[in-house]
mmCIF file of C-alpha atoms and ligand atoms in Angstrom:
data_model
loop_
_atom_site.group_PDB
_atom_site.id
_atom_site.type_symbol
_atom_site.label_atom_id
_atom_site.label_comp_id
_atom_site.label_asym_id
_atom_site.label_seq_id
_atom_site.Cartn_x
_atom_site.Cartn_y
_atom_site.Cartn_z
ATOM 1 C CA MET A 17 -35.494 -48.254 -49.462
ATOM 2 C CA THR A 18 -36.430 -49.892 -46.152
ATOM 3 C CA GLY A 19 -35.959 -48.475 -42.544
ATOM 4 C CA THR A 20 -35.668 -44.208 -41.497
ATOM 5 C CA PRO A 21 -35.268 -42.137 -44.672
ATOM 6 C CA ALA A 22 -30.948 -42.405 -44.591
ATOM 7 C CA CYS A 23 -29.079 -39.329 -42.829
ATOM 8 C CA ASP A 24 -26.376 -37.707 -45.056
ATOM 9 C CA ASN A 25 -25.211 -35.895 -42.051
ATOM 10 C CA MET A 26 -24.408 -37.748 -40.010
ATOM 11 C CA ALA A 27 -22.116 -34.726 -38.095
ATOM 12 C CA PRO A 28 -22.468 -35.139 -34.498
ATOM 13 C CA VAL A 29 -25.197 -32.956 -32.418
ATOM 14 C CA GLN A 30 -25.325 -30.877 -29.167
ATOM 15 C CA ARG A 31 -27.952 -31.849 -27.648
ATOM 16 C CA THR A 32 -29.645 -31.169 -24.157
ATOM 17 C CA ARG A 33 -31.862 -33.936 -24.006
ATOM 18 C CA PRO A 34 -30.926 -37.237 -21.900
ATOM 19 C CA TYR A 35 -29.909 -39.846 -23.915
ATOM 20 C CA ALA A 36 -31.285 -41.894 -22.286
ATOM 21 C CA ASN A 37 -35.213 -40.226 -23.520
ATOM 22 C CA ASP A 38 -34.023 -42.498 -26.652
ATOM 23 C CA PHE A 39 -33.688 -45.493 -25.187
ATOM 24 C CA GLY A 40 -36.253 -47.864 -23.632
ATOM 25 C CA PRO A 41 -38.751 -48.537 -21.695
ATOM 26 C CA PHE A 42 -36.251 -50.094 -19.226
ATOM 27 C CA ASP A 43 -39.840 -51.220 -17.048
ATOM 28 C CA GLY A 44 -38.107 -49.699 -13.953
ATOM 29 C CA ARG A 45 -35.049 -51.095 -13.759
ATOM 30 C CA ILE A 46 -31.555 -50.140 -14.420
ATOM 31 C CA TRP A 47 -29.714 -52.190 -17.421
ATOM 32 C CA LEU A 48 -25.796 -51.840 -16.239
ATOM 33 C CA ASN A 49 -25.320 -54.915 -18.755
ATOM 34 C CA THR A 50 -23.674 -53.995 -21.571
ATOM 35 C CA ALA A 51 -20.826 -55.623 -21.251
ATOM 36 C CA HIS A 52 -23.638 -58.523 -22.394
ATOM 37 C CA GLN A 53 -26.336 -56.651 -24.602
ATOM 38 C CA GLY A 54 -26.377 -53.209 -25.686
ATOM 39 C CA PRO A 55 -30.320 -52.009 -25.552
ATOM 40 C CA LEU A 56 -31.807 -51.217 -29.036
ATOM 41 C CA PRO A 57 -32.219 -46.633 -29.095
ATOM 42 C CA ARG A 58 -35.822 -46.598 -29.644
ATOM 43 C CA ILE A 59 -35.117 -45.464 -33.293
ATOM 44 C CA ALA A 60 -33.617 -48.483 -33.715
ATOM 45 C CA SER A 61 -37.292 -50.921 -32.987
ATOM 46 C CA GLU A 62 -38.534 -48.120 -35.503
ATOM 47 C CA ALA A 63 -36.603 -48.826 -38.024
ATOM 48 C CA ALA A 64 -36.846 -53.495 -37.070
ATOM 49 C CA MET A 65 -40.806 -52.034 -37.143
ATOM 50 C CA VAL A 66 -40.911 -50.889 -40.241
ATOM 51 C CA ALA A 67 -38.805 -53.317 -42.021
ATOM 52 C CA LEU A 68 -40.492 -55.893 -39.745
ATOM 53 C CA GLU A 69 -43.766 -54.802 -41.717
ATOM 54 C CA GLU A 70 -41.476 -55.015 -44.828
ATOM 55 C CA LYS A 71 -41.910 -58.686 -44.483
ATOM 56 C CA THR A 72 -45.435 -59.553 -43.270
ATOM 57 C CA ARG A 73 -46.731 -57.144 -46.460
ATOM 58 C CA PRO A 74 -43.637 -58.661 -48.814
ATOM 59 C CA HIS A 75 -45.186 -56.610 -51.743
ATOM 60 C CA LEU A 76 -43.697 -53.554 -49.743
ATOM 61 C CA LEU A 77 -39.663 -55.075 -50.178
ATOM 62 C CA ARG A 78 -37.969 -53.541 -53.327
ATOM 63 C CA ASP A 79 -35.229 -54.465 -55.013
ATOM 64 C CA GLU A 80 -33.137 -51.994 -54.399
ATOM 65 C CA SER A 81 -33.331 -52.410 -50.744
ATOM 66 C CA PHE A 82 -31.232 -55.548 -51.089
ATOM 67 C CA PHE A 83 -28.103 -53.768 -51.906
ATOM 68 C CA ALA A 84 -29.408 -50.532 -50.005
ATOM 69 C CA VAL A 85 -29.446 -51.710 -46.754
ATOM 70 C CA PRO A 86 -26.104 -53.648 -46.436
ATOM 71 C CA LYS A 87 -24.788 -50.043 -48.461
ATOM 72 C CA ARG A 88 -26.371 -47.992 -45.231
ATOM 73 C CA LEU A 89 -24.699 -50.362 -42.949
ATOM 74 C CA ARG A 90 -21.602 -50.208 -44.375
ATOM 75 C CA ALA A 91 -21.438 -46.387 -44.954
ATOM 76 C CA ALA A 92 -22.579 -46.072 -41.176
ATOM 77 C CA LEU A 93 -19.788 -48.205 -39.895
ATOM 78 C CA GLY A 94 -16.786 -46.546 -42.442
ATOM 79 C CA LYS A 95 -17.203 -43.434 -40.945
ATOM 80 C CA LEU A 96 -17.120 -44.684 -37.222
ATOM 81 C CA ILE A 97 -14.262 -46.207 -37.619
ATOM 82 C CA GLY A 98 -13.051 -43.572 -40.403
ATOM 83 C CA VAL A 99 -12.706 -46.314 -43.169
ATOM 84 C CA HIS A 100 -13.609 -46.373 -46.956
ATOM 85 C CA PRO A 101 -17.537 -47.876 -46.454
ATOM 86 C CA ASP A 102 -16.586 -50.621 -49.617
ATOM 87 C CA ASP A 103 -13.598 -51.570 -46.463
ATOM 88 C CA ILE A 104 -16.418 -52.452 -43.957
ATOM 89 C CA ILE A 105 -17.513 -56.725 -44.623
ATOM 90 C CA LEU A 106 -20.501 -57.161 -43.014
ATOM 91 C CA ALA A 107 -21.247 -60.052 -40.759
ATOM 92 C CA ASN A 108 -23.850 -62.365 -37.606
ATOM 93 C CA SER A 109 -21.189 -62.469 -34.467
ATOM 94 C CA THR A 110 -17.158 -61.360 -33.977
ATOM 95 C CA THR A 111 -16.232 -64.475 -34.523
ATOM 96 C CA TYR A 112 -17.480 -64.446 -38.518
ATOM 97 C CA GLY A 113 -13.758 -62.158 -38.620
ATOM 98 C CA LEU A 114 -11.546 -64.320 -36.687
ATOM 99 C CA ASP A 115 -13.333 -67.146 -38.511
ATOM 100 C CA LEU A 116 -12.719 -66.099 -42.287
ATOM 101 C CA LEU A 117 -8.845 -64.989 -41.295
ATOM 102 C CA ALA A 118 -8.382 -68.448 -39.591
ATOM 103 C CA ASN A 119 -9.396 -70.657 -42.969
ATOM 104 C CA ALA A 120 -8.379 -67.887 -45.535
ATOM 105 C CA ILE A 121 -5.136 -67.335 -44.432
ATOM 106 C CA PRO A 122 -2.383 -68.512 -47.643
ATOM 107 C CA TRP A 123 -0.405 -70.826 -43.966
ATOM 108 C CA GLN A 124 2.618 -71.948 -44.280
ATOM 109 C CA SER A 125 3.303 -75.425 -41.883
ATOM 110 C CA GLY A 126 4.992 -74.795 -38.969
ATOM 111 C CA ASP A 127 3.724 -70.535 -38.526
ATOM 112 C CA GLU A 128 2.932 -69.959 -34.540
ATOM 113 C CA VAL A 129 -0.425 -67.940 -33.576
ATOM 114 C CA LEU A 130 -0.410 -66.176 -30.386
ATOM 115 C CA LEU A 131 -2.773 -65.387 -28.296
ATOM 116 C CA VAL A 132 -3.657 -63.844 -24.728
ATOM 117 C CA ASP A 133 -4.131 -66.081 -21.734
ATOM 118 C CA GLY A 134 -7.527 -64.950 -20.389
ATOM 119 C CA ASP A 135 -8.629 -63.551 -23.434
ATOM 120 C CA PHE A 136 -12.589 -64.058 -24.230
ATOM 121 C CA PRO A 137 -12.842 -68.007 -25.279
ATOM 122 C CA ALA A 138 -13.920 -66.085 -29.249
ATOM 123 C CA ASP A 139 -9.990 -64.844 -30.389
ATOM 124 C CA VAL A 140 -9.023 -68.702 -29.503
ATOM 125 C CA PHE A 141 -11.732 -70.991 -29.916
ATOM 126 C CA PRO A 142 -10.976 -70.106 -33.839
ATOM 127 C CA TRP A 143 -7.470 -70.549 -34.464
ATOM 128 C CA LEU A 144 -7.257 -74.209 -32.159
ATOM 129 C CA LEU A 145 -8.455 -75.545 -35.254
ATOM 130 C CA LEU A 146 -5.233 -74.768 -37.294
ATOM 131 C CA GLY A 147 -3.574 -77.544 -36.255
ATOM 132 C CA THR A 148 -4.033 -79.743 -38.623
ATOM 133 C CA LYS A 149 -2.472 -77.732 -41.633
ATOM 134 C CA GLY A 150 0.578 -77.409 -38.878
ATOM 135 C CA VAL A 151 0.057 -74.115 -37.000
ATOM 136 C CA SER A 152 0.067 -73.832 -33.607
ATOM 137 C CA VAL A 153 -0.954 -71.879 -30.675
ATOM 138 C CA ARG A 154 0.329 -70.550 -27.638
ATOM 139 C CA PHE A 155 -0.561 -67.809 -25.467
ATOM 140 C CA ILE A 156 1.431 -65.344 -23.878
ATOM 141 C CA LYS A 157 1.059 -65.001 -20.250
ATOM 142 C CA PRO A 158 0.759 -61.040 -19.691
ATOM 143 C CA GLN A 159 3.335 -60.278 -16.760
ATOM 144 C CA GLU A 160 0.386 -57.658 -15.198
ATOM 145 C CA MET A 161 -3.633 -57.089 -15.604
ATOM 146 C CA TRP A 162 -2.896 -55.934 -19.670
ATOM 147 C CA LEU A 163 -0.935 -57.246 -22.567
ATOM 148 C CA LYS A 164 2.250 -54.854 -22.884
ATOM 149 C CA PRO A 165 3.847 -53.991 -25.772
ATOM 150 C CA GLN A 166 6.614 -56.157 -24.115
ATOM 151 C CA ASP A 167 4.408 -58.958 -23.377
ATOM 152 C CA VAL A 168 4.585 -58.995 -27.519
ATOM 153 C CA ALA A 169 8.253 -58.416 -28.175
ATOM 154 C CA GLN A 170 9.248 -61.466 -25.616
ATOM 155 C CA ALA A 171 7.094 -63.458 -26.831
ATOM 156 C CA ILE A 172 7.254 -63.660 -30.855
ATOM 157 C CA SER A 173 9.387 -65.659 -32.470
ATOM 158 C CA SER A 174 10.757 -67.077 -36.196
ATOM 159 C CA ARG A 175 7.836 -68.527 -36.646
ATOM 160 C CA THR A 176 4.696 -66.444 -35.126
ATOM 161 C CA ARG A 177 2.495 -64.891 -38.073
ATOM 162 C CA LEU A 178 -0.169 -63.448 -36.412
ATOM 163 C CA LEU A 179 -1.569 -61.493 -32.855
ATOM 164 C CA CYS A 180 -5.163 -62.048 -32.624
ATOM 165 C CA ALA A 181 -5.677 -60.164 -28.841
ATOM 166 C CA THR A 182 -8.545 -57.873 -27.234
ATOM 167 C CA TRP A 183 -8.553 -54.082 -26.920
ATOM 168 C CA VAL A 184 -11.144 -54.046 -24.125
ATOM 169 C CA ASN A 185 -11.195 -57.498 -22.170
ATOM 170 C CA SER A 186 -13.894 -59.303 -21.306
ATOM 171 C CA PHE A 187 -13.524 -60.430 -17.678
ATOM 172 C CA ASN A 188 -11.133 -57.686 -16.023
ATOM 173 C CA GLY A 189 -12.207 -54.440 -17.966
ATOM 174 C CA PHE A 190 -8.444 -53.570 -18.963
ATOM 175 C CA ALA A 191 -7.864 -52.162 -21.837
ATOM 176 C CA ILE A 192 -4.725 -52.496 -23.827
ATOM 177 C CA ASP A 193 -2.352 -50.180 -25.943
ATOM 178 C CA MET A 194 -3.673 -50.794 -29.589
ATOM 179 C CA ALA A 195 -1.464 -48.508 -30.995
ATOM 180 C CA ALA A 196 1.829 -50.019 -28.590
ATOM 181 C CA ILE A 197 1.323 -53.424 -29.422
ATOM 182 C CA GLY A 198 0.090 -53.088 -33.279
ATOM 183 C CA ARG A 199 3.858 -50.851 -33.461
ATOM 184 C CA VAL A 200 5.784 -53.865 -32.625
ATOM 185 C CA CYS A 201 3.916 -56.342 -34.435
ATOM 186 C CA ARG A 202 4.415 -53.843 -37.661
ATOM 187 C CA ASP A 203 8.603 -54.671 -36.639
ATOM 188 C CA ASN A 204 8.739 -58.552 -36.449
ATOM 189 C CA ASN A 205 5.241 -58.385 -39.862
ATOM 190 C CA VAL A 206 3.412 -60.032 -37.757
ATOM 191 C CA ILE A 207 -0.612 -59.983 -37.903
ATOM 192 C CA PHE A 208 -2.055 -57.823 -35.752
ATOM 193 C CA VAL A 209 -5.899 -58.787 -35.232
ATOM 194 C CA LEU A 210 -8.100 -56.865 -32.399
ATOM 195 C CA ASN A 211 -11.475 -58.094 -31.130
ATOM 196 C CA ALA A 212 -13.396 -54.682 -30.338
ATOM 197 C CA SER A 213 -16.722 -56.202 -29.354
ATOM 198 C CA GLN A 214 -16.105 -54.618 -25.446
ATOM 199 C CA ALA A 215 -14.582 -50.959 -26.918
ATOM 200 C CA LEU A 216 -16.424 -49.721 -29.926
ATOM 201 C CA GLY A 217 -18.919 -47.685 -29.467
ATOM 202 C CA ALA A 218 -17.498 -46.501 -25.817
ATOM 203 C CA ARG A 219 -14.331 -45.511 -27.345
ATOM 204 C CA VAL A 220 -13.326 -44.072 -30.345
ATOM 205 C CA LEU A 221 -11.982 -45.433 -33.248
ATOM 206 C CA ASP A 222 -9.801 -44.528 -35.845
ATOM 207 C CA LEU A 223 -7.851 -46.613 -37.972
ATOM 208 C CA ARG A 224 -7.395 -44.187 -40.589
ATOM 209 C CA ASN A 225 -4.173 -43.577 -37.390
ATOM 210 C CA GLU A 226 -3.449 -47.548 -36.100
ATOM 211 C CA PRO A 227 -1.668 -50.111 -37.416
ATOM 212 C CA VAL A 228 -3.440 -52.558 -36.806
ATOM 213 C CA ASP A 229 -4.265 -55.092 -39.121
ATOM 214 C CA ALA A 230 -7.511 -56.566 -39.114
ATOM 215 C CA ILE A 231 -10.560 -55.570 -36.476
ATOM 216 C CA THR A 232 -13.311 -57.370 -35.548
ATOM 217 C CA CYS A 233 -17.101 -56.122 -34.008
ATOM 218 C CA CYS A 234 -19.948 -57.850 -32.830
ATOM 219 C CA GLY A 235 -22.617 -54.993 -33.496
ATOM 220 C CA TYR A 236 -25.174 -56.147 -29.909
ATOM 221 C CA LYS A 237 -22.571 -54.125 -27.193
ATOM 222 C CA TRP A 238 -21.710 -50.733 -27.493
ATOM 223 C CA LEU A 239 -22.898 -50.338 -30.223
ATOM 224 C CA CYS A 240 -26.862 -50.373 -29.417
ATOM 225 C CA GLY A 241 -28.020 -53.533 -32.421
ATOM 226 C CA PRO A 242 -29.566 -56.524 -32.260
ATOM 227 C CA TYR A 243 -28.360 -59.950 -31.657
ATOM 228 C CA ALA A 244 -26.256 -61.582 -34.860
ATOM 229 C CA THR A 245 -25.063 -58.741 -35.809
ATOM 230 C CA GLY A 246 -20.818 -57.759 -35.924
ATOM 231 C CA PHE A 247 -18.206 -56.419 -38.796
ATOM 232 C CA CYS A 248 -14.761 -57.098 -39.615
ATOM 233 C CA TRP A 249 -12.748 -54.938 -41.781
ATOM 234 C CA LEU A 250 -9.577 -55.713 -43.025
ATOM 235 C CA SER A 251 -6.024 -53.829 -44.566
ATOM 236 C CA SER A 252 -6.384 -54.531 -47.717
ATOM 237 C CA THR A 253 -2.720 -56.772 -48.159
ATOM 238 C CA LEU A 254 -4.032 -58.513 -45.926
ATOM 239 C CA ARG A 255 -7.336 -59.256 -47.512
ATOM 240 C CA GLU A 256 -5.626 -59.107 -50.531
ATOM 241 C CA SER A 257 -3.611 -62.498 -49.220
ATOM 242 C CA LEU A 258 -6.147 -64.066 -48.589
ATOM 243 C CA ILE A 259 -7.512 -67.604 -49.737
ATOM 244 C CA PRO A 260 -10.618 -66.894 -52.057
ATOM 245 C CA LEU A 261 -13.166 -68.609 -49.958
ATOM 246 C CA HIS A 262 -16.720 -67.409 -50.741
ATOM 247 C CA ALA A 263 -19.238 -66.422 -53.921
ATOM 248 C CA TYR A 264 -21.569 -65.814 -53.066
ATOM 249 C CA TRP A 265 -24.335 -64.891 -55.760
ATOM 250 C CA LEU A 266 -26.239 -61.723 -54.350
ATOM 251 C CA ALA A 267 -22.524 -61.128 -53.937
ATOM 252 C CA MET A 268 -22.013 -61.974 -57.733
ATOM 253 C CA GLN A 269 -25.348 -59.480 -58.666
ATOM 254 C CA ALA A 270 -24.089 -56.368 -57.266
ATOM 255 C CA GLY A 271 -24.446 -53.653 -59.870
ATOM 256 C CA LYS A 272 -27.950 -55.877 -61.173
ATOM 257 C CA PRO A 273 -30.759 -55.398 -62.213
ATOM 258 C CA LEU A 274 -32.354 -58.940 -59.837
ATOM 259 C CA ASN A 275 -34.042 -60.034 -63.254
ATOM 260 C CA GLN A 276 -30.625 -60.969 -64.792
ATOM 261 C CA MET A 277 -29.446 -63.422 -62.773
ATOM 262 C CA ARG A 278 -27.757 -65.391 -64.813
ATOM 263 C CA ASP A 279 -24.193 -64.519 -65.482
ATOM 264 C CA TYR A 280 -22.134 -67.025 -64.100
ATOM 265 C CA SER A 281 -18.756 -64.885 -64.316
ATOM 266 C CA LEU A 282 -16.793 -64.636 -61.144
ATOM 267 C CA ARG A 283 -16.206 -61.732 -60.092
ATOM 268 C CA GLY A 284 -12.721 -59.960 -58.888
ATOM 269 C CA ASP A 285 -14.092 -56.636 -58.558
ATOM 270 C CA LEU A 286 -15.829 -56.208 -54.726
ATOM 271 C CA GLY A 287 -13.342 -56.772 -53.079
ATOM 272 C CA ALA A 288 -14.578 -57.129 -48.948
ATOM 273 C CA ARG A 289 -17.995 -57.724 -50.314
ATOM 274 C CA THR A 290 -16.984 -60.605 -50.996
ATOM 275 C CA TRP A 291 -16.327 -61.205 -47.512
ATOM 276 C CA ASP A 292 -19.492 -60.472 -46.643
ATOM 277 C CA VAL A 293 -21.255 -63.142 -44.185
ATOM 278 C CA PHE A 294 -23.949 -64.695 -46.508
ATOM 279 C CA CYS A 295 -27.752 -63.168 -46.870
ATOM 280 C CA SER A 296 -26.273 -59.318 -46.003
ATOM 281 C CA ALA A 297 -28.885 -58.079 -46.755
ATOM 282 C CA ASN A 298 -30.692 -58.950 -43.840
ATOM 283 C CA PHE A 299 -33.337 -56.802 -43.279
ATOM 284 C CA LEU A 300 -34.856 -57.472 -39.606
ATOM 285 C CA ASN A 301 -31.076 -57.369 -37.870
ATOM 286 C CA PHE A 302 -29.053 -54.937 -40.474
ATOM 287 C CA VAL A 303 -31.932 -52.588 -41.196
ATOM 288 C CA PRO A 304 -31.857 -51.623 -37.131
ATOM 289 C CA TRP A 305 -28.825 -51.358 -36.619
ATOM 290 C CA THR A 306 -28.139 -49.526 -38.806
ATOM 291 C CA ALA A 307 -30.009 -46.788 -37.476
ATOM 292 C CA ALA A 308 -28.424 -47.162 -33.564
ATOM 293 C CA VAL A 309 -24.867 -46.785 -35.790
ATOM 294 C CA GLU A 310 -25.998 -43.849 -37.374
ATOM 295 C CA TYR A 311 -27.702 -42.572 -33.795
ATOM 296 C CA LEU A 312 -24.255 -43.011 -32.145
ATOM 297 C CA LEU A 313 -22.960 -40.972 -34.844
ATOM 298 C CA GLN A 314 -25.400 -38.048 -34.602
ATOM 299 C CA ALA A 315 -24.890 -38.267 -30.495
ATOM 300 C CA GLY A 316 -21.110 -37.962 -31.282
ATOM 301 C CA PRO A 317 -18.454 -41.058 -30.757
ATOM 302 C CA GLU A 318 -16.574 -38.260 -28.351
ATOM 303 C CA ARG A 319 -19.532 -37.118 -26.341
ATOM 304 C CA VAL A 320 -20.767 -40.545 -26.394
ATOM 305 C CA ALA A 321 -17.171 -42.246 -25.159
ATOM 306 C CA ALA A 322 -16.808 -38.783 -22.227
ATOM 307 C CA TYR A 323 -20.683 -39.210 -20.985
ATOM 308 C CA ASP A 324 -19.768 -43.202 -20.571
ATOM 309 C CA GLN A 325 -16.372 -42.092 -18.737
ATOM 310 C CA ALA A 326 -17.931 -39.436 -16.093
ATOM 311 C CA LEU A 327 -21.008 -42.574 -15.075
ATOM 312 C CA VAL A 328 -17.482 -44.713 -14.820
ATOM 313 C CA THR A 329 -15.750 -41.778 -13.297
ATOM 314 C CA GLN A 330 -18.992 -41.333 -10.684
ATOM 315 C CA LEU A 331 -19.143 -44.703 -9.553
ATOM 316 C CA LEU A 332 -15.332 -45.279 -8.338
ATOM 317 C CA ALA A 333 -15.911 -41.963 -6.812
ATOM 318 C CA THR A 334 -19.111 -43.039 -4.544
ATOM 319 C CA LEU A 335 -17.902 -47.343 -4.903
ATOM 320 C CA HIS A 336 -17.760 -48.704 -0.623
ATOM 321 C CA GLU A 337 -14.491 -50.539 -0.868
ATOM 322 C CA ASP A 338 -15.063 -52.079 2.398
ATOM 323 C CA HIS A 339 -17.017 -54.507 0.752
ATOM 324 C CA PHE A 340 -15.557 -54.794 -2.960
ATOM 325 C CA GLU A 341 -11.882 -55.077 -5.128
ATOM 326 C CA LEU A 342 -11.646 -53.076 -7.292
ATOM 327 C CA VAL A 343 -10.445 -55.221 -10.701
ATOM 328 C CA SER A 344 -10.795 -53.047 -13.030
ATOM 329 C CA PRO A 345 -8.081 -50.252 -13.429
ATOM 330 C CA ARG A 346 -9.357 -47.189 -11.876
ATOM 331 C CA THR A 347 -8.062 -44.503 -13.684
ATOM 332 C CA GLU A 348 -6.652 -43.586 -18.093
ATOM 333 C CA PRO A 349 -5.474 -44.959 -20.329
ATOM 334 C CA HIS A 350 -6.533 -48.834 -19.531
ATOM 335 C CA ARG A 351 -9.527 -47.953 -17.943
ATOM 336 C CA SER A 352 -12.578 -49.034 -20.027
ATOM 337 C CA THR A 353 -16.097 -48.650 -19.386
ATOM 338 C CA LEU A 354 -16.343 -52.420 -17.894
ATOM 339 C CA ILE A 355 -16.087 -51.715 -14.633
ATOM 340 C CA VAL A 356 -14.775 -55.195 -12.615
ATOM 341 C CA LEU A 357 -15.195 -55.656 -8.452
ATOM 342 C CA ARG A 358 -14.390 -58.523 -5.765
ATOM 343 C CA PRO A 359 -16.910 -58.934 -3.176
ATOM 344 C CA ARG A 360 -14.408 -58.756 -0.593
ATOM 345 C CA ARG A 361 -16.004 -61.828 1.021
ATOM 346 C CA HIS A 362 -16.183 -64.176 -2.010
ATOM 347 C CA GLN A 363 -18.220 -66.255 -2.213
ATOM 348 C CA ASP A 364 -20.676 -63.645 -1.750
ATOM 349 C CA VAL A 365 -20.746 -62.582 -5.588
ATOM 350 C CA GLU A 366 -24.071 -64.061 -5.979
ATOM 351 C CA ALA A 367 -25.702 -63.256 -3.713
ATOM 352 C CA TRP A 368 -24.660 -59.363 -4.713
ATOM 353 C CA GLN A 369 -25.958 -59.665 -8.151
ATOM 354 C CA ARG A 370 -29.083 -61.597 -6.800
ATOM 355 C CA ARG A 371 -29.158 -58.242 -4.485
ATOM 356 C CA LEU A 372 -29.047 -56.179 -7.297
ATOM 357 C CA LEU A 373 -31.512 -58.262 -9.256
ATOM 358 C CA GLN A 374 -33.935 -57.051 -6.804
ATOM 359 C CA SER A 375 -33.674 -53.275 -6.669
ATOM 360 C CA GLY A 376 -33.740 -54.182 -9.946
ATOM 361 C CA LEU A 377 -30.274 -53.368 -11.238
ATOM 362 C CA ASP A 378 -29.128 -55.584 -14.195
ATOM 363 C CA VAL A 379 -25.328 -56.052 -13.426
ATOM 364 C CA ALA A 380 -23.294 -59.410 -14.951
ATOM 365 C CA VAL A 381 -20.881 -62.358 -12.995
ATOM 366 C CA ARG A 382 -17.901 -63.173 -14.960
ATOM 367 C CA GLU A 383 -15.209 -65.283 -13.663
ATOM 368 C CA GLY A 384 -16.084 -64.874 -10.105
ATOM 369 C CA ASN A 385 -16.569 -60.911 -10.099
ATOM 370 C CA LEU A 386 -19.656 -58.691 -10.164
ATOM 371 C CA ARG A 387 -19.331 -56.722 -14.033
ATOM 372 C CA ILE A 388 -20.683 -53.038 -13.858
ATOM 373 C CA SER A 389 -21.392 -51.604 -17.814
ATOM 374 C CA PRO A 390 -22.701 -48.214 -17.781
ATOM 375 C CA HIS A 391 -23.953 -46.897 -21.478
ATOM 376 C CA LEU A 392 -25.439 -44.140 -22.397
ATOM 377 C CA HIS A 393 -28.557 -44.835 -21.599
ATOM 378 C CA ASN A 394 -27.296 -44.144 -18.392
ATOM 379 C CA THR A 395 -28.385 -41.570 -16.486
ATOM 380 C CA SER A 396 -26.298 -40.205 -13.433
ATOM 381 C CA GLU A 397 -29.285 -41.368 -10.874
ATOM 382 C CA ASP A 398 -28.245 -44.188 -12.272
ATOM 383 C CA ILE A 399 -25.533 -44.962 -10.402
ATOM 384 C CA ALA A 400 -26.275 -43.089 -7.540
ATOM 385 C CA LYS A 401 -29.229 -45.963 -6.982
ATOM 386 C CA LEU A 402 -26.119 -48.455 -8.222
ATOM 387 C CA SER A 403 -23.566 -46.723 -5.350
ATOM 388 C CA GLU A 404 -26.515 -46.958 -2.925
ATOM 389 C CA ALA A 405 -27.030 -50.120 -3.840
ATOM 390 C CA LEU A 406 -23.413 -51.223 -3.407
ATOM 391 C CA SER A 407 -22.910 -49.645 -0.641
ATOM 392 C CA MET A 408 -25.398 -51.255 1.938
ATOM 393 C CA ASN A 409 -24.712 -53.978 4.167
HETATM 394 C C1 LIG B 25 -14.296 -59.904 -26.275
HETATM 395 C C2 LIG B 25 -15.409 -60.648 -26.428
HETATM 396 N N1 LIG B 25 -15.471 -61.064 -28.089
HETATM 397 C C3 LIG B 25 -16.759 -61.266 -28.138
HETATM 398 C C4 LIG B 25 -17.628 -62.289 -27.664
HETATM 399 C C5 LIG B 25 -18.701 -62.351 -28.465
HETATM 400 O O1 LIG B 25 -18.364 -62.760 -29.269
HETATM 401 P P1 LIG B 25 -18.831 -63.359 -31.224
HETATM 402 O O2 LIG B 25 -20.145 -62.062 -30.805
HETATM 403 O O3 LIG B 25 -18.692 -64.409 -32.150
HETATM 404 O O4 LIG B 25 -20.618 -64.479 -30.504
HETATM 405 C C6 LIG B 25 -17.610 -61.048 -26.779
HETATM 406 C C7 LIG B 25 -18.518 -61.062 -25.620
HETATM 407 O O5 LIG B 25 -19.806 -61.990 -25.821
HETATM 408 C C8 LIG B 25 -16.285 -60.669 -26.671
HETATM 409 O O6 LIG B 25 -16.599 -59.741 -24.697
#
């Protein structure tokens, strides 16, 4: 099939080589903006080159690859989050799963969707169109910087059908207690939809133990895939309750050869595959993304999470607090891999970003704050350089 040989054994490997050797080149710069775009590991760039080569010389492209490519990606993602591969829905974004739910849940007029004030807009817009079906949207205003189970319990009404929230907030870096919030939702018969885009890849997720009904996630941040990748997972109860919206010919063709296509029977045995993004053998994107997820699996999600947290600890230990107020949390359990800093003199944020850029340090500015998001391609030396630059007068 397309790309690198399938990796049957994706058990984590103990390594002595820095992860940084598997990424780049970064042209002498230091990329500290994974919350925007995670870099492709080199093994994934190589897989992309193979996919590109197959499209350049189409005689190399095999019919089987149209099924093998999505299958292998499903296997890697299923392993990553502890679910059966057949329950993974392949997507092109975080929004894909939210849009799917907004359109396919059989809403009743009068239903209510709860959202979180201050959340990333991808979590908001898909539900706003539901007004035409008589569904209203209400924002929870968390008492503190993060959504607490009590906030949810207080907000739920007899009309509440669904809560959509982000695991790690893109703007302040706070992580919520997914399990506690999920339990409140379960107790109240509310569907809990979690956006994992700023978390999965840097945090460990085992859905066998979490009271979550739907996960949606992009592939191009902490999962180090190309842009326009993503996936979602829905509990079987939720999935089976949905109104069918998709009848994609290639999904209907699963398990059948491509030289016999004119069987128009609508299949009901496709499970999650029914909901895949169209062109689910998106070779140029899914082949390298599969290689990236397999790479993370081999590195070991727990080890990657611990490595990332060590970088965060190093930065926080050396932060120049005369210059910056720390907006994101200093400690667990709400700390993430997004470090958000507010310059003490507020108008300085763009100037700080420019100064860091000139020193070869790529960070983001979001909502008036600096946002720093290191991942496994970064090293302790990178963080030391950043700390030094942040302490300059
Ligand atoms: C929490 C969160 N969700 C979603 C997105 C992006 O949404 P999509 O993948 O649909 O473009 C981002 C960032 O770009 C984000 O930070």
